[in-house]
mmCIF file of C-alpha atoms in Angstrom:
data_model
loop_
_atom_site.group_PDB
_atom_site.id
_atom_site.type_symbol
_atom_site.label_atom_id
_atom_site.label_comp_id
_atom_site.label_asym_id
_atom_site.label_seq_id
_atom_site.Cartn_x
_atom_site.Cartn_y
_atom_site.Cartn_z
ATOM 1 C CA UNK A 21 -17.174 -6.546 -4.887
ATOM 2 C CA UNK A 22 -14.193 -4.789 -3.579
ATOM 3 C CA UNK A 23 -11.541 -7.425 -4.436
ATOM 4 C CA UNK A 24 -8.657 -7.007 -6.815
ATOM 5 C CA UNK A 25 -7.193 -10.196 -8.048
ATOM 6 C CA UNK A 26 -3.340 -10.331 -8.970
ATOM 7 C CA UNK A 27 -1.349 -12.918 -10.644
ATOM 8 C CA UNK A 28 1.107 -14.441 -10.869
ATOM 9 C CA UNK A 29 2.384 -14.672 -7.046
ATOM 10 C CA UNK A 30 5.918 -14.895 -8.124
ATOM 11 C CA UNK A 31 7.640 -14.189 -11.516
ATOM 12 C CA UNK A 32 11.121 -14.984 -12.601
ATOM 13 C CA UNK A 33 12.576 -13.303 -15.801
ATOM 14 C CA UNK A 34 15.925 -13.073 -17.480
ATOM 15 C CA UNK A 35 17.648 -9.660 -17.827
ATOM 16 C CA UNK A 36 16.263 -8.127 -20.834
ATOM 17 C CA UNK A 37 12.981 -9.890 -21.023
ATOM 18 C CA UNK A 38 9.507 -8.727 -20.471
ATOM 19 C CA UNK A 39 7.651 -9.108 -17.156
ATOM 20 C CA UNK A 40 3.953 -9.132 -17.085
ATOM 21 C CA UNK A 41 1.722 -8.975 -14.125
ATOM 22 C CA UNK A 42 -2.021 -9.103 -14.435
ATOM 23 C CA UNK A 43 -4.899 -7.724 -12.334
ATOM 24 C CA UNK A 44 -8.703 -8.192 -12.579
ATOM 25 C CA UNK A 45 -11.375 -6.094 -10.656
ATOM 26 C CA UNK A 46 -14.929 -6.574 -9.965
ATOM 27 C CA UNK A 47 -16.346 -3.256 -8.736
ATOM 28 C CA UNK A 48 -17.184 -1.181 -11.898
ATOM 29 C CA UNK A 49 -17.205 1.931 -9.803
ATOM 30 C CA UNK A 50 -13.409 1.824 -9.677
ATOM 31 C CA UNK A 51 -11.856 4.736 -11.789
ATOM 32 C CA UNK A 52 -8.293 4.791 -10.746
ATOM 33 C CA UNK A 53 -5.703 2.063 -11.156
ATOM 34 C CA UNK A 54 -2.183 2.398 -9.659
ATOM 35 C CA UNK A 55 0.735 0.102 -9.567
ATOM 36 C CA UNK A 56 3.120 0.106 -6.470
ATOM 37 C CA UNK A 57 6.720 -1.120 -6.448
ATOM 38 C CA UNK A 58 7.873 -2.227 -2.959
ATOM 39 C CA UNK A 59 11.558 -3.234 -2.130
ATOM 40 C CA UNK A 60 12.436 -5.330 0.879
ATOM 41 C CA UNK A 61 12.332 -3.155 3.963
ATOM 42 C CA UNK A 62 10.852 -0.335 2.260
ATOM 43 C CA UNK A 63 7.292 0.993 1.970
ATOM 44 C CA UNK A 64 5.392 0.713 -1.427
ATOM 45 C CA UNK A 65 6.110 3.580 -3.750
ATOM 46 C CA UNK A 66 3.693 4.738 -6.610
ATOM 47 C CA UNK A 67 5.148 3.594 -9.879
ATOM 48 C CA UNK A 68 2.488 4.340 -12.539
ATOM 49 C CA UNK A 69 -1.254 4.719 -12.627
ATOM 50 C CA UNK A 70 -4.101 4.744 -15.160
ATOM 51 C CA UNK A 71 -7.642 5.899 -15.525
ATOM 52 C CA UNK A 72 -10.218 3.819 -17.549
ATOM 53 C CA UNK A 73 -10.655 6.519 -20.337
ATOM 54 C CA UNK A 74 -7.366 5.234 -21.624
ATOM 55 C CA UNK A 75 -6.274 1.836 -22.846
ATOM 56 C CA UNK A 76 -2.578 2.154 -22.282
ATOM 57 C CA UNK A 77 -0.103 4.466 -20.520
ATOM 58 C CA UNK A 78 3.654 4.200 -20.806
ATOM 59 C CA UNK A 79 6.477 5.703 -18.524
ATOM 60 C CA UNK A 80 9.751 4.694 -19.520
ATOM 61 C CA UNK A 81 10.103 0.921 -19.688
ATOM 62 C CA UNK A 82 6.667 0.494 -17.571
ATOM 63 C CA UNK A 83 3.508 0.167 -19.436
ATOM 64 C CA UNK A 84 -0.020 -0.202 -18.193
ATOM 65 C CA UNK A 85 -2.537 -2.035 -20.336
ATOM 66 C CA UNK A 86 -6.330 -1.344 -19.370
ATOM 67 C CA UNK A 87 -9.349 -3.503 -20.680
ATOM 68 C CA UNK A 88 -12.405 -1.943 -19.411
ATOM 69 C CA UNK A 89 -14.848 -4.561 -20.890
ATOM 70 C CA UNK A 90 -12.955 -7.393 -19.435
ATOM 71 C CA UNK A 91 -12.184 -5.557 -16.030
ATOM 72 C CA UNK A 92 -8.591 -6.230 -16.251
ATOM 73 C CA UNK A 93 -5.252 -4.387 -16.309
ATOM 74 C CA UNK A 94 -1.794 -5.266 -16.505
ATOM 75 C CA UNK A 95 1.707 -4.072 -15.902
ATOM 76 C CA UNK A 96 4.469 -4.728 -18.571
ATOM 77 C CA UNK A 97 8.110 -4.027 -17.661
ATOM 78 C CA UNK A 98 10.250 -3.938 -20.843
ATOM 79 C CA UNK A 99 13.961 -4.840 -20.895
ATOM 80 C CA UNK A 100 13.726 -6.112 -17.234
ATOM 81 C CA UNK A 101 16.694 -5.433 -15.257
ATOM 82 C CA UNK A 102 17.947 -6.954 -11.920
ATOM 83 C CA UNK A 103 17.204 -3.527 -10.152
ATOM 84 C CA UNK A 104 13.508 -3.926 -11.045
ATOM 85 C CA UNK A 105 13.414 -7.052 -8.654
ATOM 86 C CA UNK A 106 10.720 -6.231 -6.098
ATOM 87 C CA UNK A 107 7.285 -6.929 -5.300
ATOM 88 C CA UNK A 108 4.696 -5.148 -7.435
ATOM 89 C CA UNK A 109 1.090 -4.449 -6.188
ATOM 90 C CA UNK A 110 -1.779 -3.408 -8.399
ATOM 91 C CA UNK A 111 -4.672 -1.479 -6.891
ATOM 92 C CA UNK A 112 -7.848 0.077 -7.541
ATOM 93 C CA UNK A 113 -9.935 2.904 -6.007
ATOM 94 C CA UNK A 114 -12.698 5.568 -6.791
ATOM 95 C CA UNK A 115 -10.714 8.697 -6.795
ATOM 96 C CA UNK A 116 -13.549 10.344 -4.702
ATOM 97 C CA UNK A 117 -13.079 7.359 -2.143
ATOM 98 C CA UNK A 118 -10.627 7.062 0.600
ATOM 99 C CA UNK A 119 -9.558 3.478 0.475
ATOM 100 C CA UNK A 120 -7.196 1.694 -2.117
ATOM 101 C CA UNK A 121 -7.891 -1.852 -2.568
ATOM 102 C CA UNK A 122 -4.634 -3.682 -3.099
ATOM 103 C CA UNK A 123 -3.898 -7.014 -4.968
ATOM 104 C CA UNK A 124 -2.020 -9.526 -3.225
ATOM 105 C CA UNK A 125 1.245 -8.716 -4.677
ATOM 106 C CA UNK A 126 3.637 -10.351 -7.238
ATOM 107 C CA UNK A 127 7.493 -10.921 -6.301
ATOM 108 C CA UNK A 128 9.439 -10.423 -9.373
ATOM 109 C CA UNK A 129 13.116 -11.582 -9.690
ATOM 110 C CA UNK A 130 15.069 -10.479 -12.701
ATOM 111 C CA UNK A 131 18.030 -12.789 -13.110
ATOM 112 C CA UNK A 132 21.276 -11.339 -14.419
ATOM 113 C CA UNK B 6 12.206 16.327 2.462
ATOM 114 C CA UNK B 7 13.162 13.219 4.608
ATOM 115 C CA UNK B 8 9.674 11.528 3.516
ATOM 116 C CA UNK B 9 7.538 9.841 5.976
ATOM 117 C CA UNK B 10 9.117 8.866 9.113
ATOM 118 C CA UNK B 11 8.074 6.153 11.184
ATOM 119 C CA UNK B 12 9.434 4.741 14.537
ATOM 120 C CA UNK B 13 10.444 2.543 15.782
ATOM 121 C CA UNK B 14 11.653 0.496 12.776
ATOM 122 C CA UNK B 15 11.270 -2.895 14.554
ATOM 123 C CA UNK B 16 9.226 -3.602 17.624
ATOM 124 C CA UNK B 17 9.071 -6.836 19.645
ATOM 125 C CA UNK B 18 6.752 -7.052 22.607
ATOM 126 C CA UNK B 19 5.025 -9.581 24.900
ATOM 127 C CA UNK B 20 1.276 -10.249 24.363
ATOM 128 C CA UNK B 21 -0.760 -8.114 26.747
ATOM 129 C CA UNK B 22 1.603 -5.048 26.471
ATOM 130 C CA UNK B 23 0.829 -1.774 25.054
ATOM 131 C CA UNK B 24 2.472 -0.776 21.848
ATOM 132 C CA UNK B 25 2.725 2.596 20.222
ATOM 133 C CA UNK B 26 3.785 3.191 16.672
ATOM 134 C CA UNK B 27 4.505 6.792 15.631
ATOM 135 C CA UNK B 28 4.594 8.620 12.129
ATOM 136 C CA UNK B 29 5.636 12.000 11.159
ATOM 137 C CA UNK B 30 4.072 12.792 7.669
ATOM 138 C CA UNK B 31 5.616 14.792 4.722
ATOM 139 C CA UNK B 32 5.364 18.470 5.644
ATOM 140 C CA UNK B 33 2.340 19.978 3.781
ATOM 141 C CA UNK B 34 0.429 16.941 3.355
ATOM 142 C CA UNK B 35 -3.135 17.023 4.610
ATOM 143 C CA UNK B 36 -3.899 13.387 4.484
ATOM 144 C CA UNK B 37 -2.670 10.534 6.687
ATOM 145 C CA UNK B 38 -3.079 6.715 6.372
ATOM 146 C CA UNK B 39 -2.083 3.720 8.450
ATOM 147 C CA UNK B 40 -1.882 0.416 6.601
ATOM 148 C CA UNK B 41 -1.048 -3.066 7.802
ATOM 149 C CA UNK B 42 0.760 -5.593 5.758
ATOM 150 C CA UNK B 43 0.681 -9.202 6.406
ATOM 151 C CA UNK B 44 1.442 -12.316 4.186
ATOM 152 C CA UNK B 45 -2.274 -13.512 4.754
ATOM 153 C CA UNK B 46 -4.082 -10.364 4.105
ATOM 154 C CA UNK B 47 -1.687 -8.163 2.059
ATOM 155 C CA UNK B 48 -2.019 -4.567 2.400
ATOM 156 C CA UNK B 49 -4.914 -3.376 4.445
ATOM 157 C CA UNK B 50 -5.986 0.309 5.309
ATOM 158 C CA UNK B 51 -6.633 0.716 9.008
ATOM 159 C CA UNK B 52 -7.534 4.442 9.379
ATOM 160 C CA UNK B 53 -7.287 7.695 7.363
ATOM 161 C CA UNK B 54 -7.139 11.180 8.672
ATOM 162 C CA UNK B 55 -7.927 14.456 6.698
ATOM 163 C CA UNK B 56 -6.704 17.603 8.134
ATOM 164 C CA UNK B 57 -5.980 15.752 11.513
ATOM 165 C CA UNK B 58 -9.425 14.582 11.505
ATOM 166 C CA UNK B 59 -10.352 10.579 11.487
ATOM 167 C CA UNK B 60 -12.458 10.256 8.346
ATOM 168 C CA UNK B 61 -12.594 6.442 7.983
ATOM 169 C CA UNK B 62 -11.643 4.129 10.730
ATOM 170 C CA UNK B 63 -13.506 1.138 9.360
ATOM 171 C CA UNK B 64 -10.377 -0.986 8.755
ATOM 172 C CA UNK B 65 -9.305 -0.936 12.486
ATOM 173 C CA UNK B 66 -9.596 -4.436 13.361
ATOM 174 C CA UNK B 67 -11.205 -4.000 16.960
ATOM 175 C CA UNK B 68 -11.222 -1.762 19.998
ATOM 176 C CA UNK B 69 -7.763 -2.658 20.946
ATOM 177 C CA UNK B 70 -6.509 -0.328 18.206
ATOM 178 C CA UNK B 71 -6.724 3.336 18.379
ATOM 179 C CA UNK B 72 -5.077 5.986 16.499
ATOM 180 C CA UNK B 73 -4.645 9.786 17.112
ATOM 181 C CA UNK B 74 -3.299 12.871 15.066
ATOM 182 C CA UNK B 75 -2.891 15.641 17.505
ATOM 183 C CA UNK B 76 -1.393 17.986 14.814
ATOM 184 C CA UNK B 77 -0.406 18.129 11.239
ATOM 185 C CA UNK B 78 3.079 16.714 11.744
ATOM 186 C CA UNK B 79 2.381 13.771 14.144
ATOM 187 C CA UNK B 80 0.226 10.581 14.303
ATOM 188 C CA UNK B 81 0.203 7.469 16.647
ATOM 189 C CA UNK B 82 -1.228 4.112 16.282
ATOM 190 C CA UNK B 83 -1.670 2.334 19.626
ATOM 191 C CA UNK B 84 -2.547 -1.241 20.294
ATOM 192 C CA UNK B 85 -3.543 -2.128 23.791
ATOM 193 C CA UNK B 86 -3.331 -4.982 24.831
ATOM 194 C CA UNK B 87 -1.233 -6.470 21.948
ATOM 195 C CA UNK B 88 -1.719 -10.091 20.858
ATOM 196 C CA UNK B 89 0.348 -12.298 18.676
ATOM 197 C CA UNK B 90 -2.047 -11.920 15.673
ATOM 198 C CA UNK B 91 -1.117 -8.415 15.577
ATOM 199 C CA UNK B 92 2.189 -9.028 14.317
ATOM 200 C CA UNK B 93 2.816 -7.359 10.991
ATOM 201 C CA UNK B 94 4.320 -4.581 9.214
ATOM 202 C CA UNK B 95 2.584 -1.296 9.967
ATOM 203 C CA UNK B 96 2.825 1.525 7.367
ATOM 204 C CA UNK B 97 2.149 5.130 7.782
ATOM 205 C CA UNK B 98 1.540 7.322 4.507
ATOM 206 C CA UNK B 99 0.723 10.872 3.571
ATOM 207 C CA UNK B 100 -0.446 12.634 0.686
ATOM 208 C CA UNK B 101 -2.219 15.763 -0.369
ATOM 209 C CA UNK B 102 -4.384 14.471 -3.113
ATOM 210 C CA UNK B 103 -5.929 11.248 -1.863
ATOM 211 C CA UNK B 104 -4.604 7.818 -1.254
ATOM 212 C CA UNK B 105 -3.314 6.869 -4.583
ATOM 213 C CA UNK B 106 -0.744 9.256 -4.577
ATOM 214 C CA UNK B 107 0.425 8.459 -0.940
ATOM 215 C CA UNK B 108 4.012 8.338 0.040
ATOM 216 C CA UNK B 109 4.695 5.486 2.496
ATOM 217 C CA UNK B 110 7.087 5.308 5.272
ATOM 218 C CA UNK B 111 9.697 2.519 5.833
ATOM 219 C CA UNK B 112 7.009 0.720 8.112
ATOM 220 C CA UNK B 113 7.485 -0.498 11.560
ATOM 221 C CA UNK B 114 7.834 -4.380 11.861
ATOM 222 C CA UNK B 115 5.894 -5.497 14.982
ATOM 223 C CA UNK B 116 6.273 -9.032 16.484
ATOM 224 C CA UNK B 117 4.219 -9.791 19.572
ATOM 225 C CA UNK B 118 5.273 -12.964 21.480
#
């Protein structure tokens, strides 16, 4: 019930391409869906987040698409750059709760 | 602000030894989290403090793990005795408005041999 499933495990994209990472959740009580970016040797950093009352949120080249009925959400990185190469984690939580449930992570490599 | 500061960055210890990981949260943050990251299990929340008080320690794997927060600027995670399966990267994070807006430290990579 607490699981968040993330795919793909790894992704290779050419510079300028679109990177798409997908997540699915089970617990319908979740009401906050953040994405984290993690570079090697660093801790995860909050990238962008969405609440289920909207279907899309965009910040620069990063967009979250949210499908409440399907219990799925995805991260789109437009015009992907080599500097975007990192591991991306989706997560879900109830804002009133203490615990974030993380996906398993996607290692993104953007080729120059 | 220097961000969340963790020490040491790397720790190698022998099985059975006591290990203490340290964390200095961002000044003004009232919530502190300890996470563990492994390839097999991903990111797991171990314990959560709010205003220096442990609120949820249900993620602490067993009695060998303990965490303290004696004041708003310092926390420790102790493993005694350590075991090889404790090898992981341990992250401390702090926030002022819940887990999703937490700022993570750079982590401590623990290797138990």
